[in-house]
Amino acid sequence: MSKQNQMKIDILKSKVEKALSLNGQTMDRLQAICDLLEREILHYDWVGFYFKNGDKNELKLAQYTGEETEHTIIPFGKGICGQVAVSNKNFVVQDVSAQENYISCGWKVKSEIVIPIFVNDENVGQIDIDSHTANVFTADDEELLEFVCKKVAEIL
Ligand code: SME
């Protein structure tokens, strides 16, 4: 990774830490993270958190920034998000049109990245980012978002 990219990531990480350290309810801090990432990173067009819905095998949308979505409940296994709920692995989709198991949140979305959130080794939810640009996500995004998920896990 270039020094310049590493610097950008480091600055974003410190902004994330600052946003999470502010006093307030968990939901307000999660909203601040969505707003921050969507504002600061040009290729992030929708940023949201999904969490396991109680003891049901489904995800429920929590805070998000971007266009409203009708996909507020996603069964485990369905779409990119539902697959991450069962695989426990990052899922980077550079071209959503090439995915069979995909839930569309609008024709503008071209690529997507989903990173799971673990609390005590349990997959409790995820951060989901949509982009209007294809082939845009890199290892830098995974590094930043894994950091975000680790920090978010600490306040859940
Ligand atoms: N595209 C996701 C659904 C959630 S929206 O992106 C907000 C999926 O396939 O799981």
Coordinates of C-alpha atoms and ligand atoms in Angstrom, one line a residue:
M1 CA 0.0 0.0 0.0
S2 CA 1.3 3.5 -0.8
K3 CA 2.3 5.8 2.1
Q4 CA -0.4 8.2 1.0
N5 CA -3.1 5.6 1.2
Q6 CA -1.9 4.4 4.6
M7 CA -2.0 8.0 5.8
K8 CA -5.6 8.5 4.6
I9 CA -6.7 5.3 6.3
D10 CA -4.9 6.3 9.5
I11 CA -6.7 9.6 9.5
L12 CA -10.1 7.9 8.9
K13 CA -9.4 5.5 11.7
S14 CA -8.8 8.3 14.1
K15 CA -12.0 10.0 13.1
V16 CA -13.8 6.7 13.6
E17 CA -12.3 6.4 17.1
K18 CA -13.3 10.0 17.9
A19 CA -16.9 9.5 16.7
L20 CA -17.2 6.4 18.8
S21 CA -15.8 8.0 21.9
L22 CA -18.4 10.8 22.0
N23 CA -20.9 10.5 24.8
G24 CA -24.3 9.3 23.7
Q25 CA -26.4 6.3 22.9
T26 CA -25.1 3.4 20.9
M27 CA -27.5 4.2 18.0
D28 CA -26.3 7.8 17.8
R29 CA -22.7 6.7 17.6
L30 CA -23.5 4.1 14.9
Q31 CA -25.3 6.8 13.0
A32 CA -22.2 9.1 13.4
I33 CA -20.0 6.3 11.8
C34 CA -22.4 5.9 8.9
D35 CA -22.5 9.6 8.3
L36 CA -18.7 10.0 8.6
L37 CA -17.9 7.2 6.2
E38 CA -20.4 8.2 3.6
R39 CA -19.2 11.8 3.8
E40 CA -15.5 11.2 3.8
I41 CA -15.2 8.4 1.2
L42 CA -16.4 9.3 -2.2
H43 CA -17.1 5.8 -3.4
Y44 CA -19.3 5.0 -0.4
D45 CA -22.9 5.8 -1.5
W46 CA -24.9 3.9 1.2
V47 CA -23.5 2.9 4.5
G48 CA -25.5 0.9 7.1
F49 CA -25.4 -1.6 10.0
Y50 CA -27.4 -4.8 10.1
F51 CA -27.6 -6.8 13.3
K52 CA -29.0 -10.3 14.1
N53 CA -32.7 -9.8 15.0
G54 CA -33.0 -11.3 18.5
D55 CA -32.9 -15.1 18.3
K56 CA -34.3 -15.2 14.8
N57 CA -32.1 -16.3 11.9
E58 CA -32.4 -12.9 10.2
L59 CA -30.7 -9.5 10.0
K60 CA -32.5 -6.3 10.9
L61 CA -31.4 -2.9 9.6
A62 CA -30.2 -0.5 12.2
Q63 CA -28.6 2.9 11.4
Y64 CA -27.8 3.8 7.9
T65 CA -26.9 6.8 5.7
G66 CA -28.1 7.0 2.1
E67 CA -31.3 6.2 0.3
E68 CA -34.1 4.5 2.2
T69 CA -34.3 0.7 1.5
E70 CA -37.2 -1.7 1.8
H71 CA -34.8 -4.4 2.8
T72 CA -35.0 -3.8 6.5
I73 CA -35.2 -7.6 7.3
I74 CA -32.9 -10.0 5.5
P75 CA -33.1 -13.8 6.2
F76 CA -29.8 -15.6 6.9
G77 CA -28.4 -16.9 3.6
K78 CA -30.2 -14.4 1.4
G79 CA -28.3 -11.8 -0.5
I80 CA -24.8 -10.6 0.2
C81 CA -25.7 -9.6 3.7
G82 CA -27.4 -12.9 4.5
Q83 CA -24.5 -14.9 3.2
V84 CA -22.0 -13.0 5.4
A85 CA -24.3 -13.8 8.4
V86 CA -23.6 -17.5 7.9
S87 CA -20.1 -17.4 6.4
N88 CA -18.5 -15.1 9.0
K89 CA -16.3 -13.8 6.2
N90 CA -15.8 -10.5 4.4
F91 CA -17.7 -10.4 1.1
V92 CA -16.4 -8.0 -1.6
V93 CA -18.6 -7.8 -4.7
Q94 CA -17.0 -5.8 -7.5
D95 CA -19.9 -6.2 -9.9
V96 CA -23.3 -6.9 -8.3
S97 CA -24.8 -7.9 -11.7
A98 CA -22.6 -11.0 -11.7
Q99 CA -24.1 -12.2 -8.4
E100 CA -27.0 -14.7 -8.3
N101 CA -27.7 -14.5 -4.6
Y102 CA -28.1 -10.7 -4.4
I103 CA -30.8 -8.4 -3.1
S104 CA -30.9 -5.2 -5.1
C105 CA -31.3 -1.9 -3.3
G106 CA -31.6 0.1 -6.5
W107 CA -30.3 0.1 -10.1
K108 CA -27.6 2.6 -9.2
V109 CA -25.7 0.2 -7.0
K110 CA -22.8 -1.4 -8.9
S111 CA -20.6 -2.9 -6.1
E112 CA -20.9 -3.8 -2.5
I113 CA -18.8 -4.7 0.5
V114 CA -20.0 -6.4 3.7
I115 CA -17.8 -7.0 6.8
P116 CA -19.0 -9.0 9.8
I117 CA -18.9 -7.7 13.4
F118 CA -17.9 -10.2 16.1
V119 CA -18.5 -10.0 19.8
N120 CA -16.9 -12.8 21.8
D121 CA -16.3 -14.6 18.5
E122 CA -20.0 -14.5 17.7
N123 CA -21.1 -12.9 14.4
V124 CA -23.6 -10.3 15.7
G125 CA -24.0 -8.2 12.6
Q126 CA -22.2 -6.3 9.9
I127 CA -21.4 -3.1 8.1
D128 CA -22.7 -2.9 4.6
I129 CA -21.5 -0.4 2.0
D130 CA -23.0 0.1 -1.5
S131 CA -21.2 2.0 -4.3
H132 CA -22.5 3.4 -7.5
T133 CA -19.1 2.6 -9.1
A134 CA -18.1 -0.9 -10.1
N135 CA -14.7 -2.5 -9.2
V136 CA -14.0 0.2 -6.6
F137 CA -13.3 -1.7 -3.4
T138 CA -9.7 -2.6 -2.4
A139 CA -7.8 -4.1 0.5
D140 CA -7.7 -0.6 1.9
D141 CA -11.5 -0.7 2.4
E142 CA -11.3 -4.1 4.1
E143 CA -8.6 -2.8 6.4
L144 CA -10.6 0.3 7.4
L145 CA -13.9 -1.5 7.7
E146 CA -12.5 -4.3 9.8
F147 CA -11.1 -1.6 12.1
V148 CA -14.6 0.0 12.2
C149 CA -16.2 -3.3 13.0
K150 CA -13.7 -4.1 15.8
K151 CA -14.3 -0.7 17.4
V152 CA -18.1 -0.9 17.0
A153 CA -18.0 -4.3 18.7
E154 CA -16.5 -2.7 21.8
I155 CA -19.5 -0.4 22.3
L156 CA -22.2 -3.0 21.7
Ligands
SME1 N1 -27.5 -5.7 -1.4 C1 -27.7 -6.4 -0.1 C2 -29.0 -5.9 0.5 C3 -28.9 -4.8 1.4 S1 -28.8 -3.3 0.6 O1 -27.5 -3.2 -0.1 C4 -29.0 -2.0 1.6 C5 -27.7 -7.9 -0.2 O2 -27.6 -8.4 -1.3 O3 -27.7 -8.5 0.8

